[in-house]
Coordinates of C-alpha atoms in Angstrom, one line a residue:
M1 CA -21.0 34.1 -25.4
A2 CA -23.3 35.8 -22.9
K3 CA -21.8 36.4 -19.5
R4 CA -23.5 34.5 -16.8
S5 CA -23.5 35.7 -13.3
L6 CA -21.6 33.3 -11.0
P7 CA -23.8 31.5 -8.5
E8 CA -23.6 31.6 -4.7
R9 CA -21.6 29.1 -2.9
P10 CA -23.9 26.2 -1.9
D11 CA -24.3 24.8 1.5
I12 CA -22.4 21.6 1.5
E13 CA -21.7 19.5 4.5
E14 CA -18.1 20.0 6.0
K15 CA -15.5 17.9 4.4
V16 CA -12.5 16.7 6.3
V17 CA -9.3 15.3 4.7
G18 CA -8.1 12.0 6.2
A19 CA -4.5 13.0 6.2
L20 CA -3.2 16.5 5.5
Y21 CA 0.1 14.9 4.0
S22 CA -1.6 12.5 1.6
K23 CA -1.8 13.6 -1.9
T24 CA -4.6 11.0 -2.6
D25 CA -6.8 12.2 0.4
I26 CA -6.4 15.9 -0.5
V27 CA -7.4 15.3 -4.1
K28 CA -10.2 13.0 -3.1
T29 CA -11.7 15.5 -0.6
L30 CA -11.5 18.3 -3.3
A31 CA -13.1 16.0 -5.9
E32 CA -15.9 15.1 -3.5
Y33 CA -16.5 18.8 -2.8
Y34 CA -16.6 19.8 -6.5
N35 CA -18.9 16.8 -7.3
D36 CA -21.3 17.9 -4.6
A37 CA -21.1 21.7 -5.0
L38 CA -21.1 22.3 -8.7
P39 CA -24.3 20.5 -9.6
R40 CA -26.0 22.4 -6.9
C41 CA -24.8 25.7 -8.4
G42 CA -26.4 24.9 -11.8
Y43 CA -23.3 23.5 -13.6
V44 CA -24.3 20.6 -15.7
E45 CA -22.1 17.5 -15.6
D46 CA -21.1 16.1 -18.9
H47 CA -20.9 12.4 -18.7
F48 CA -20.0 11.6 -22.3
W49 CA -16.4 10.5 -21.8
T50 CA -17.3 8.7 -18.6
N51 CA -20.0 6.8 -20.5
I52 CA -17.5 6.0 -23.2
R53 CA -15.1 4.6 -20.6
I54 CA -17.8 2.5 -19.0
I55 CA -18.9 1.0 -22.5
L56 CA -15.2 0.2 -23.2
C57 CA -15.1 -1.7 -19.7
M58 CA -18.1 -3.5 -20.5
I59 CA -16.6 -4.6 -23.7
C60 CA -13.5 -5.8 -21.9
C61 CA -15.6 -7.7 -19.4
G62 CA -17.6 -9.2 -22.4
F63 CA -14.5 -10.7 -23.9
G64 CA -13.3 -12.0 -20.6
L65 CA -16.6 -13.6 -19.7
Y66 CA -17.0 -15.2 -23.2
A67 CA -13.4 -16.4 -23.0
Q68 CA -13.9 -17.9 -19.4
F69 CA -17.4 -19.5 -19.9
G70 CA -18.1 -19.7 -23.6
T71 CA -15.0 -21.6 -24.8
K72 CA -13.5 -24.9 -24.1
F73 CA -9.9 -24.8 -23.8
P74 CA -8.3 -27.4 -26.2
Q75 CA -11.1 -27.2 -28.8
D76 CA -11.5 -23.4 -29.0
R77 CA -8.0 -22.3 -28.8
S78 CA -8.2 -19.9 -31.7
V79 CA -11.4 -18.2 -30.4
L80 CA -9.8 -18.0 -27.0
M81 CA -6.7 -16.4 -28.4
M82 CA -8.9 -13.8 -30.1
C83 CA -10.7 -13.0 -27.0
V84 CA -7.5 -12.4 -25.1
L85 CA -6.1 -10.2 -28.0
A86 CA -9.4 -8.2 -28.2
Y87 CA -9.4 -7.7 -24.4
F88 CA -5.9 -6.2 -24.5
A89 CA -6.7 -4.2 -27.6
V90 CA -9.7 -2.5 -26.0
S91 CA -7.9 -2.2 -22.7
S92 CA -5.2 -0.3 -24.6
V93 CA -7.8 2.2 -26.0
L94 CA -9.1 2.5 -22.6
A95 CA -5.6 3.4 -21.3
A96 CA -5.1 5.8 -24.1
L97 CA -8.5 7.5 -23.2
D98 CA -7.5 7.8 -19.6
F99 CA -4.2 9.2 -20.4
W100 CA -4.8 11.6 -23.1
I101 CA -8.4 12.7 -22.6
M102 CA -9.4 12.1 -19.0
S103 CA -6.1 12.9 -17.5
I104 CA -6.3 14.3 -14.0
S105 CA -9.8 15.5 -14.2
V106 CA -12.2 15.2 -11.3
M107 CA -15.3 16.0 -13.4
C108 CA -16.5 17.2 -16.7
I109 CA -19.0 20.2 -16.8
K110 CA -20.6 22.2 -19.5
L111 CA -19.6 25.9 -19.7
G112 CA -21.8 27.3 -22.4
E113 CA -21.9 24.7 -25.2
E114 CA -18.4 23.4 -24.5
S115 CA -17.4 20.4 -22.3
V116 CA -14.8 21.4 -19.9
F117 CA -12.7 19.1 -17.6
L118 CA -12.0 20.4 -14.0
D119 CA -8.6 19.2 -13.3
V120 CA -7.0 19.0 -9.7
N121 CA -3.3 18.4 -9.7
L122 CA -1.1 18.0 -6.7
P123 CA 2.4 16.8 -7.6
A124 CA 4.2 14.5 -5.2
F125 CA 6.1 16.2 -2.4
E126 CA 4.8 19.6 -3.4
S127 CA 2.6 22.0 -1.6
K128 CA 1.2 23.9 -4.7
L129 CA -2.1 22.7 -6.0
T130 CA -3.1 23.5 -9.5
T131 CA -6.8 23.7 -10.3
S132 CA -7.5 24.0 -14.1
L133 CA -10.4 24.2 -16.6
R134 CA -9.4 22.3 -19.8
S135 CA -10.9 21.7 -23.1
S136 CA -9.4 20.8 -26.5
K137 CA -9.1 24.5 -27.3
R138 CA -7.8 26.1 -24.2
T139 CA -6.7 25.7 -20.5
V140 CA -6.8 28.1 -17.8
S141 CA -5.5 27.4 -14.3
V142 CA -4.9 28.7 -10.9
E143 CA -2.1 27.6 -8.6
N144 CA -2.3 28.0 -4.7
S145 CA -0.9 26.4 -1.6
V146 CA -2.8 23.5 -0.2
G147 CA -2.8 25.4 3.1
L148 CA -5.2 27.9 1.5
Y149 CA -7.9 25.1 1.2
F150 CA -7.4 23.2 4.4
D151 CA -7.1 24.3 8.0
S152 CA -4.8 22.6 10.5
D153 CA -7.4 20.1 11.4
G154 CA -8.0 19.1 7.9
L155 CA -11.3 20.9 7.5
L156 CA -11.9 22.0 3.8
C157 CA -12.2 25.8 3.5
Q158 CA -15.1 25.8 1.2
E159 CA -15.3 29.5 0.5
N160 CA -11.6 29.5 -0.8
V161 CA -12.2 26.6 -3.0
F162 CA -15.3 28.0 -4.4
N163 CA -13.8 31.3 -4.9
D164 CA -11.0 29.9 -6.8
F165 CA -13.4 28.0 -9.0
A166 CA -15.3 31.1 -9.6
S167 CA -12.2 33.0 -10.7
L168 CA -11.4 30.1 -13.0
V169 CA -14.8 30.4 -14.6
A170 CA -14.3 34.2 -15.0
K171 CA -10.8 33.6 -16.6
W172 CA -12.5 30.9 -18.9
E173 CA -15.1 33.2 -20.1
Q174 CA -12.7 36.1 -20.5
A175 CA -10.4 33.9 -22.5
G176 CA -13.4 32.8 -24.8
K177 CA -14.3 36.6 -25.4
D178 CA -10.8 37.3 -26.4
G179 CA -10.8 34.5 -28.9
S180 CA -7.6 33.1 -27.7
S181 CA -7.1 29.5 -28.5
K182 CA -3.6 29.2 -26.8
K183 CA -3.1 27.5 -23.5
D184 CA -3.1 30.0 -20.7
K185 CA -1.8 29.9 -17.2

């Protein structure tokens, strides 16, 4: 794997978190930053799993629409039951996809030939934010205080976020060179 130089931090409009004590707002602001900044740096987004998720949702909606508008209740009771069962079966596959594959990712990018999920995790009532790159083969992560990423007014410190991402990419590439397939922290 050829080592690629890390790109410069892109100029992104300032991001402000709605509430510094809200886990959802903090993760949302970081996700928006990554979704704006990383494509501008040349990282290619991988939409494969997102597209699979959309297709499964469309199948669920198709079963629901057919059950609602394509059947008559007393006469098509068996067809209606099959639509309901199929809806819940596909919804279960969708839930499994969200739980085991998508997990806490904010986006999926290509690093080399490999699809890698960028995860941002802030446990409830904690100040430590874990940012990680994850694939089926390995995981590298960095953990820092949320205070490193936001100032007292809620303004995102883009330099710190981007520098931590750059260090994650460097760890990822180093782990790939070492040939380790274990989960790293």
